[in-house]
């Protein structure tokens, strides 16, 4: 009986489809992993930019509170 695992499935950009990693060649696996790495890297950069924008907004909104706290602590 053939048992397939979800871990055996992999997206292959050369085929533009999902397939079994156990039957794919090494170069095909390498290309798939490089493509996945680039996708994750791009997504991470987008999330980093969102976090920086949000941090700027929070700093602008809390700047008045921070200045009043520093005035009272002197």
Short mmCIF file of C-alpha atoms in Angstrom, two decimals:
data_model
loop_
_atom_site.label_atom_id
_atom_site.label_comp_id
_atom_site.label_asym_id
_atom_site.label_seq_id
_atom_site.Cartn_x
_atom_site.Cartn_y
_atom_site.Cartn_z
CA UNK A 1 0.00 0.00 0.00
CA UNK A 2 1.34 3.40 -0.98
CA UNK A 3 1.28 6.03 1.76
CA UNK A 4 1.80 9.64 0.77
CA UNK A 5 2.73 12.35 3.18
CA UNK A 6 1.86 16.03 2.94
CA UNK A 7 5.57 16.64 3.57
CA UNK A 8 6.36 14.87 0.30
CA UNK A 9 4.46 17.48 -1.74
CA UNK A 10 6.45 20.39 -3.12
CA UNK A 11 5.80 23.21 -5.57
CA UNK A 12 8.05 23.04 -8.63
CA UNK A 13 8.27 26.35 -10.50
CA UNK A 14 9.84 24.64 -13.51
CA UNK A 15 6.67 22.55 -13.93
CA UNK A 16 4.41 25.29 -12.56
CA UNK A 17 2.71 22.58 -10.49
CA UNK A 18 2.90 20.60 -7.27
CA UNK A 19 4.53 17.21 -7.26
CA UNK A 20 6.19 14.59 -5.11
CA UNK A 21 9.63 15.55 -3.91
CA UNK A 22 10.61 11.89 -3.62
CA UNK A 23 10.49 11.48 -7.41
CA UNK A 24 11.98 14.86 -8.34
CA UNK A 25 15.59 15.36 -9.28
CA UNK A 26 18.08 17.26 -7.16
CA UNK A 27 18.22 20.26 -9.49
CA UNK A 28 14.44 20.49 -9.52
CA UNK A 29 14.34 20.35 -5.71
CA UNK A 30 17.04 23.01 -5.50
CA UNK A 31 15.13 25.31 -7.85
CA UNK A 32 11.94 24.78 -5.83
CA UNK A 33 13.68 25.59 -2.55
CA UNK A 34 15.35 28.68 -4.01
CA UNK A 35 11.99 29.89 -5.28
CA UNK A 36 10.39 29.31 -1.87
CA UNK A 37 13.26 31.17 -0.19
CA UNK A 38 12.77 34.18 -2.48
CA UNK A 39 9.02 34.16 -1.77
CA UNK A 40 9.60 34.13 1.99
CA UNK A 41 12.27 36.83 1.73
CA UNK A 42 9.93 39.09 -0.27
CA UNK A 43 7.09 38.56 2.20
CA UNK A 44 9.41 39.31 5.12
CA UNK A 45 10.49 42.58 3.51
CA UNK A 46 6.84 43.62 2.99
CA UNK A 47 6.03 42.85 6.64
CA UNK A 48 9.13 44.77 7.79
CA UNK A 49 8.02 47.84 5.86
CA UNK A 50 4.52 47.59 7.37
CA UNK A 51 6.01 47.37 10.87
CA UNK A 52 8.19 50.44 10.26
CA UNK A 53 5.20 52.47 9.06
CA UNK A 54 3.16 51.37 12.07
CA UNK A 55 6.01 52.23 14.43
CA UNK A 56 6.21 55.73 12.92
CA UNK A 57 2.46 56.22 13.42
CA UNK A 58 2.67 55.09 17.04
CA UNK A 59 5.58 57.44 17.70
CA UNK A 60 3.66 60.38 16.22
CA UNK A 61 0.54 59.55 18.24
CA UNK A 62 2.37 59.07 21.55
CA UNK A 63 4.86 61.93 21.21
CA UNK A 64 2.60 64.32 23.15
CA UNK A 65 2.25 61.84 26.00
CA UNK A 66 5.98 61.25 26.12
CA UNK A 67 6.76 64.97 26.24
CA UNK A 68 4.27 65.58 29.07
CA UNK A 69 5.68 62.67 31.06
CA UNK A 70 9.22 63.94 30.62
CA UNK A 71 8.11 67.45 31.72
CA UNK A 72 6.60 66.04 34.93
CA UNK A 73 9.61 63.87 35.70
CA UNK A 74 12.06 66.81 35.65
#
